[in-house]
């Protein structure tokens, strides 16, 4: 974003903004000159002032000039565009790697030590490499303040982006590739902190310790928040993309398995299979294929915690 | 359709053939009647598109829900995009003014295959019906965006099949029109009408027709694959089965980038007719303009990847596409320079079509120059998929093609209907429309630079002010549109009878009566050696 | 042309209809072109899998079909010559042979697909999804789409030839008005042309 | 315009072309059954190109038609090849 407070938020801002200035400069020049000349001609050679036109068929020199000059100018613009983009292609070796999972409709970030969050916490002045994993459809990770954007393509290897945050603060992070119903709500924030503050945050064992003593219910809720279940499931009984979790435990639900419709009791096993193989039993009235398997992302323990939490939703 | 007409000999509007009334129109193989059929059907679809556009703008007036749900909004921009692109601007100028004017401009009695021409229109109608069926029946209007990107287009629970199939049929209609024009231009030019004596509008139709012919089948097969994927799961673009979503984008843009030149080339052609006529002057650099037309048509095939700079393409491909994108901008620049030079030392007759043409040049400049921002790598990474892109293409698609369409409509109106419109109202309409246009789309450039992504149903508070201005602009513009359309519709029925050549133009369509007779020419015209489409003495 | 005032027929312009046909062939070529593009990309990404999957296909049937199509291409090409030499009987005979060969081609195709179906291989089948690698799924997806679309073109080609036969018998297509037959020929050659590439790409590169 | 003069292609030409095409078909089957590694694809495609050239020139009469039709055909093939090459700029360097 172009407000003065957020300039230089990353190492790419300079290059991109220079390209902008060069291209916009040339563009405004041509726009203004050509418009003025055109209006002037319409005025000056108006039928009233100039009743007889002078026939001119063309002028080869002029044609050549106005082919070559714009050509050179476009090459200048291309150069600046290229120069600002080139460094984005390769991440430095010492980058800190973070894996980003994008799914309908939230992001989650996994750090090297296994910590997972739904907000991107970053240390200042440290190259960061984000490995992008799309779980379902295309998404695009866009941090305007850093001037970076990269699509997250399901199934693509080596899908990454990198940058070096250079300013502390909180910045917006959007999903920029259309991904369905809640695309416009698929945003979160980046928080850039001082190096040591970040290290403290990263290894903050108090939170992990709290996890252990806290009830499984609370843990389950946190897991679900971090991984984004609530993008599709409400707690208050309203129908979003998926069925609401309100009072779900112990209910009888009508599901479609293959072609047949049957009744199931929502118990531990059913919830587990709903999370691991959501498209085996599809709840009546909802579409298949929207919720995707969380196998590999959620462990059995996680699911036990989730179940404990779901039990409390009366 | 036309009632009172005083002309003594039958013109194409009053002529009565085998069928009476409406049937005499929808079964007519007369190129002029088909052109008007296209005009009316395109305008109908256009109003649907405009209403959806206005609804979207209303929704964006304030953050949060204003009038519709997110699902409705997503369907709205999808259907808006599909209608505007596939049903309005791609067929727009070629199928309407191309059909009506092309044969007359080259001195022919009709197109090469009149029945095929009628078939194209029928296919157009069929395509429209299919897309509309997708809206009304089944599980809801499609919500994938007009780009139908995989894999979301396989996942969406909405009624996509008829829409995709409709787009396919529309593509087929467009191919047949292109084929017809190519053969017509090759075979039916009147004696003496050498390639270098063809009006520039005809030249642009020629370039356009090649694009329609060679690019459309690629998107056709891509859409078929999307349909097959949804029906049978063949896996071609489904990452879960090993398919590559980026390949889908390649195929889609292989067509859809050239398609943007299908939209703009005939528009440029119309402008190249209007500017010399109202300057009463030979067009500047006739051959340079032809060369740039063909260059755009050709190089336009090679740059599709500039829509995919963030899609995960290889760096080499990005580099290359950006470079070629800049090359394709140059022929457009050449045209602009030649148009402006044509006015130099002319004797300029300031009339409604010239207002439209001059404002076309202005908005086309803005649209085109903002295209350069998008073509450069670093800047596109930043503004890709933001409101900036939306501003770019509204400026150039609708500023470019739309303004040229109105310019052409006001230019050829007397010829088509044999009546003159009220010039005062026409100019007022233009002014209101122009102001509304600027107010509607300029803020979107700003919003995009601030980082507001496109296809956003809801937005953060910081984007509020820009959106308010833009929404107000949409209301002003629609007022202008209403003035223009009401004026034209009234004049088509009640206007003053028009002369044969009200603008003192030199192209052939002005040598026949207004409206043209059924057969266009009693005797085929012959172009003398020193004659030409722009020979103002 | 019903609506033309003088009610005269459109004048016969063989050149125009020939260009028209060629232009149509161009769009057809690019229609398949898109598929060939997809094929080449996926082949490039999954060379082994394509290799393996191609072994499932029966080269003999493929080769037989190639030979058939080539012969039919010749017979239809010859039929123009006979028509121009005013040998109506021979023309009809050659066209009949072409049609028969076309039908035999389709029958072969039917059995070939049938065998695949018996093996449980069809788009989206359980067997394909569970027991094959992603590259192989892609191969078979493309195989069915491309040969299927090609077969559809054979059927269209046959229809055009039938139309030509009817017109020749009625006498509206003759040595001075041969455009319809020539266009039928062009279309049939297009079908042949595409097969010339499909055959090595699917059956041979094993 | 109706009395265009047709070039009547003799039967012999067609038969020779057919024989050539059949020979090429068997040659390409032969060549691909030998293990050539990467060159198998190239080999098979070269044979296919020669065959299509024959079909285009003789069966489809390009040899006897006006030049501009030939130019158009060449143009279409060029566009198609360029399309593939450009797409591979992405896949080769990914
Ligand atoms: C009529 C249709 C039309 C036309 C003519 C153009 C013309 C151009 N377009 Fe545009 N474009 C679209 C319709 C069109 N576009 C649409 C619909 C989209 C969005 C699709 C979607 O995602 O939904 C799009 C998106 C789009 C993108 C992708 C953006 C993104 O998604 O990130 C890019 C990127 O390069 C681009 C570039 C260009 C360029 C360089 C030109 C050039 O041809 C412009 C050339 C013109 C000029 C340059 C002005 C005249 C020149 C001068 C006065 C001289 C001075 C000039 C120089 C010094 C060079 N366009
Ligand atoms: C020709 C193309 C065209 C036209 C005319 C318009 C007209 C309008 N568009 Fe456009 N729009 C698109 C093509 C067009 N649009 C496309 C392709 C998209 C992308 C969809 C996607 O993301 O998938 C889009 C997306 C889009 C969005 C963005 C959605 C998002 O990203 O969140 C918005 C937002 O408000 C919008 C608004 C409007 C409005 C208010 C109008 C109108 O109401 C303005 C009113 C118009 C007039 C008053 C007259 C214009 C006159 C002419 C064009 C000449 C007539 C020509 C003939 C009859 C042939 N459109
Ligand atoms: Cu995720 Cu948009
Ligand atoms: Cu483009």
mmCIF file of C-alpha atoms in Angstrom, chain A residues 1-2 16 19-20 23-24 27 30-31 34-35 37-38 41-42 45-47 50-59 62-63 66-67 70-71 74-75 77-78 80-82 84-85 88-89 104 136-138 142 144 147-151 153-156 172 174-181 183-187 189 289 292, chain B residues 70-71 74 77 143-144 149-152 155 239 245-246 249 279-285 288 310-312 315 318-319 322-323 326-327 330 334 337-338 340-341 343-350 358 361-362 365-366 369 372-373 376-379 381-386 449-451 453-458 460 462-463 536:
data_model
loop_
_atom_site.group_PDB
_atom_site.id
_atom_site.type_symbol
_atom_site.label_atom_id
_atom_site.label_comp_id
_atom_site.label_asym_id
_atom_site.label_seq_id
_atom_site.Cartn_x
_atom_site.Cartn_y
_atom_site.Cartn_z
ATOM 1 C CA UNK A 1 0.000 0.000 0.000
ATOM 2 C CA UNK A 2 1.222 3.427 -0.799
ATOM 3 C CA UNK A 16 8.828 -2.498 -7.453
ATOM 4 C CA UNK A 19 9.396 0.314 -11.784
ATOM 5 C CA UNK A 20 6.071 1.913 -10.958
ATOM 6 C CA UNK A 23 6.292 3.369 -16.095
ATOM 7 C CA UNK A 24 3.792 5.796 -14.664
ATOM 8 C CA UNK A 27 2.645 6.935 -19.293
ATOM 9 C CA UNK A 30 2.337 10.383 -23.300
ATOM 10 C CA UNK A 31 -1.178 10.664 -21.956
ATOM 11 C CA UNK A 34 -1.142 13.300 -26.807
ATOM 12 C CA UNK A 35 -4.393 14.463 -25.251
ATOM 13 C CA UNK A 37 -2.184 17.819 -28.953
ATOM 14 C CA UNK A 38 -5.412 16.145 -29.988
ATOM 15 C CA UNK A 41 -5.840 20.073 -33.326
ATOM 16 C CA UNK A 42 -9.585 19.784 -32.935
ATOM 17 C CA UNK A 45 -8.204 22.933 -37.428
ATOM 18 C CA UNK A 46 -11.869 23.273 -36.760
ATOM 19 C CA UNK A 47 -13.982 23.591 -39.881
ATOM 20 C CA UNK A 50 -9.717 25.911 -41.428
ATOM 21 C CA UNK A 51 -12.362 25.342 -44.108
ATOM 22 C CA UNK A 52 -10.110 23.421 -46.468
ATOM 23 C CA UNK A 53 -8.049 20.482 -45.351
ATOM 24 C CA UNK A 54 -4.502 19.989 -46.562
ATOM 25 C CA UNK A 55 -4.112 16.437 -47.832
ATOM 26 C CA UNK A 56 -1.142 14.630 -46.327
ATOM 27 C CA UNK A 57 -0.701 10.943 -47.042
ATOM 28 C CA UNK A 58 1.859 10.102 -44.473
ATOM 29 C CA UNK A 59 5.454 10.492 -43.642
ATOM 30 C CA UNK A 62 7.719 10.069 -38.722
ATOM 31 C CA UNK A 63 6.475 6.499 -38.867
ATOM 32 C CA UNK A 66 7.283 6.767 -33.612
ATOM 33 C CA UNK A 67 8.003 3.111 -33.959
ATOM 34 C CA UNK A 70 8.230 3.825 -28.162
ATOM 35 C CA UNK A 71 10.172 0.640 -28.742
ATOM 36 C CA UNK A 74 9.138 -0.030 -23.730
ATOM 37 C CA UNK A 75 12.496 -1.678 -23.363
ATOM 38 C CA UNK A 77 10.061 -0.126 -18.857
ATOM 39 C CA UNK A 78 10.674 -3.800 -19.379
ATOM 40 C CA UNK A 80 12.820 -1.834 -14.659
ATOM 41 C CA UNK A 81 10.054 -4.384 -14.390
ATOM 42 C CA UNK A 82 12.587 -7.140 -14.785
ATOM 43 C CA UNK A 84 12.447 -5.347 -9.628
ATOM 44 C CA UNK A 85 11.278 -8.888 -10.194
ATOM 45 C CA UNK A 88 12.155 -12.517 -6.130
ATOM 46 C CA UNK A 89 13.063 -15.636 -8.043
ATOM 47 C CA UNK A 104 -11.025 -22.757 1.640
ATOM 48 C CA UNK A 136 -7.999 -27.745 -2.418
ATOM 49 C CA UNK A 137 -8.145 -25.061 -5.114
ATOM 50 C CA UNK A 138 -6.002 -22.158 -6.221
ATOM 51 C CA UNK A 142 -0.621 -11.482 -1.262
ATOM 52 C CA UNK A 144 0.672 -5.631 -0.402
ATOM 53 C CA UNK A 147 4.916 -6.133 -2.769
ATOM 54 C CA UNK A 148 4.768 -9.903 -3.051
ATOM 55 C CA UNK A 149 2.168 -12.224 -4.443
ATOM 56 C CA UNK A 150 2.310 -15.856 -5.453
ATOM 57 C CA UNK A 151 -0.414 -18.281 -6.405
ATOM 58 C CA UNK A 153 -1.280 -24.236 -6.791
ATOM 59 C CA UNK A 154 -2.484 -27.624 -5.585
ATOM 60 C CA UNK A 155 -0.067 -30.354 -6.531
ATOM 61 C CA UNK A 156 2.720 -28.027 -7.562
ATOM 62 C CA UNK A 172 -2.479 -7.224 5.787
ATOM 63 C CA UNK A 174 -4.946 -11.390 1.452
ATOM 64 C CA UNK A 175 -5.927 -14.280 -0.719
ATOM 65 C CA UNK A 176 -5.812 -12.758 -4.182
ATOM 66 C CA UNK A 177 -6.925 -15.660 -6.343
ATOM 67 C CA UNK A 178 -10.624 -16.274 -6.474
ATOM 68 C CA UNK A 179 -11.347 -19.441 -4.522
ATOM 69 C CA UNK A 180 -15.064 -19.594 -3.978
ATOM 70 C CA UNK A 181 -17.691 -18.382 -1.582
ATOM 71 C CA UNK A 183 -12.716 -15.612 -0.973
ATOM 72 C CA UNK A 184 -13.081 -12.054 0.301
ATOM 73 C CA UNK A 185 -12.859 -13.250 3.903
ATOM 74 C CA UNK A 186 -9.694 -15.202 3.325
ATOM 75 C CA UNK A 187 -7.332 -12.686 4.835
ATOM 76 C CA UNK A 189 -2.293 -10.407 9.186
ATOM 77 C CA UNK A 289 -15.780 -32.269 -2.505
ATOM 78 C CA UNK A 292 -11.099 -32.239 1.995
ATOM 79 C CA UNK B 70 -21.523 -13.469 -1.138
ATOM 80 C CA UNK B 71 -22.776 -16.314 -3.307
ATOM 81 C CA UNK B 74 -19.787 -14.260 -6.980
ATOM 82 C CA UNK B 77 -19.430 -11.076 -11.555
ATOM 83 C CA UNK B 143 -19.643 -18.745 -9.551
ATOM 84 C CA UNK B 144 -16.198 -19.385 -10.987
ATOM 85 C CA UNK B 149 -10.109 -21.619 -13.571
ATOM 86 C CA UNK B 150 -9.396 -25.228 -12.650
ATOM 87 C CA UNK B 151 -9.714 -26.824 -10.183
ATOM 88 C CA UNK B 152 -12.413 -24.626 -8.668
ATOM 89 C CA UNK B 155 -15.496 -28.270 -7.425
ATOM 90 C CA UNK B 239 -4.360 -31.918 -9.548
ATOM 91 C CA UNK B 245 -4.073 -26.360 -13.179
ATOM 92 C CA UNK B 246 -1.488 -24.033 -14.690
ATOM 93 C CA UNK B 249 -4.552 -21.295 -17.601
ATOM 94 C CA UNK B 279 -11.311 15.714 -40.646
ATOM 95 C CA UNK B 280 -12.165 15.594 -44.368
ATOM 96 C CA UNK B 281 -8.679 14.380 -44.880
ATOM 97 C CA UNK B 282 -6.748 11.414 -46.164
ATOM 98 C CA UNK B 283 -5.862 9.066 -43.306
ATOM 99 C CA UNK B 284 -2.300 9.532 -42.188
ATOM 100 C CA UNK B 285 -0.126 6.470 -42.807
ATOM 101 C CA UNK B 288 1.362 1.787 -41.385
ATOM 102 C CA UNK B 310 2.031 -15.083 -10.392
ATOM 103 C CA UNK B 311 0.636 -18.450 -11.426
ATOM 104 C CA UNK B 312 3.853 -20.353 -10.864
ATOM 105 C CA UNK B 315 11.090 -17.543 -14.671
ATOM 106 C CA UNK B 318 7.735 -14.857 -17.361
ATOM 107 C CA UNK B 319 10.688 -12.968 -18.752
ATOM 108 C CA UNK B 322 6.763 -9.694 -20.391
ATOM 109 C CA UNK B 323 9.134 -8.790 -23.204
ATOM 110 C CA UNK B 326 5.794 -4.716 -24.558
ATOM 111 C CA UNK B 327 6.321 -5.442 -28.229
ATOM 112 C CA UNK B 330 3.942 -0.687 -30.110
ATOM 113 C CA UNK B 334 1.518 3.615 -34.007
ATOM 114 C CA UNK B 337 -0.014 8.566 -33.472
ATOM 115 C CA UNK B 338 -1.471 8.178 -36.945
ATOM 116 C CA UNK B 340 -3.832 12.217 -34.150
ATOM 117 C CA UNK B 341 -1.713 13.147 -37.154
ATOM 118 C CA UNK B 343 -6.370 15.590 -37.603
ATOM 119 C CA UNK B 344 -3.381 17.808 -38.303
ATOM 120 C CA UNK B 345 -4.331 20.444 -40.889
ATOM 121 C CA UNK B 346 -7.698 18.810 -41.391
ATOM 122 C CA UNK B 347 -10.969 20.623 -41.611
ATOM 123 C CA UNK B 348 -12.552 19.196 -38.550
ATOM 124 C CA UNK B 349 -16.294 18.900 -38.389
ATOM 125 C CA UNK B 350 -17.072 18.460 -34.706
ATOM 126 C CA UNK B 358 -11.711 11.585 -29.498
ATOM 127 C CA UNK B 361 -8.478 7.875 -27.977
ATOM 128 C CA UNK B 362 -8.274 9.315 -24.483
ATOM 129 C CA UNK B 365 -4.614 5.687 -23.938
ATOM 130 C CA UNK B 366 -5.333 5.294 -20.249
ATOM 131 C CA UNK B 369 -0.851 2.629 -20.767
ATOM 132 C CA UNK B 372 2.036 -1.457 -19.631
ATOM 133 C CA UNK B 373 2.045 -1.372 -15.843
ATOM 134 C CA UNK B 376 6.027 -5.224 -16.488
ATOM 135 C CA UNK B 377 7.011 -8.044 -14.184
ATOM 136 C CA UNK B 378 7.622 -6.305 -10.888
ATOM 137 C CA UNK B 379 4.545 -4.124 -11.050
ATOM 138 C CA UNK B 381 3.249 -9.071 -9.319
ATOM 139 C CA UNK B 382 1.987 -6.279 -7.124
ATOM 140 C CA UNK B 383 -1.254 -5.330 -8.877
ATOM 141 C CA UNK B 384 -2.229 -8.656 -10.435
ATOM 142 C CA UNK B 385 -5.723 -9.718 -9.383
ATOM 143 C CA UNK B 386 -6.444 -6.381 -7.784
ATOM 144 C CA UNK B 449 -2.644 0.415 -6.024
ATOM 145 C CA UNK B 450 -3.741 0.333 -2.390
ATOM 146 C CA UNK B 451 -3.893 -3.424 -2.641
ATOM 147 C CA UNK B 453 -7.944 -7.682 -4.477
ATOM 148 C CA UNK B 454 -10.562 -8.173 -7.161
ATOM 149 C CA UNK B 455 -13.590 -10.442 -6.934
ATOM 150 C CA UNK B 456 -14.032 -9.284 -3.357
ATOM 151 C CA UNK B 457 -17.543 -9.289 -2.047
ATOM 152 C CA UNK B 458 -16.493 -7.498 1.098
ATOM 153 C CA UNK B 460 -11.781 -3.556 4.704
ATOM 154 C CA UNK B 462 -9.654 1.536 4.313
ATOM 155 C CA UNK B 463 -11.029 0.961 0.803
ATOM 156 C CA UNK B 536 -10.571 13.684 -50.120
#
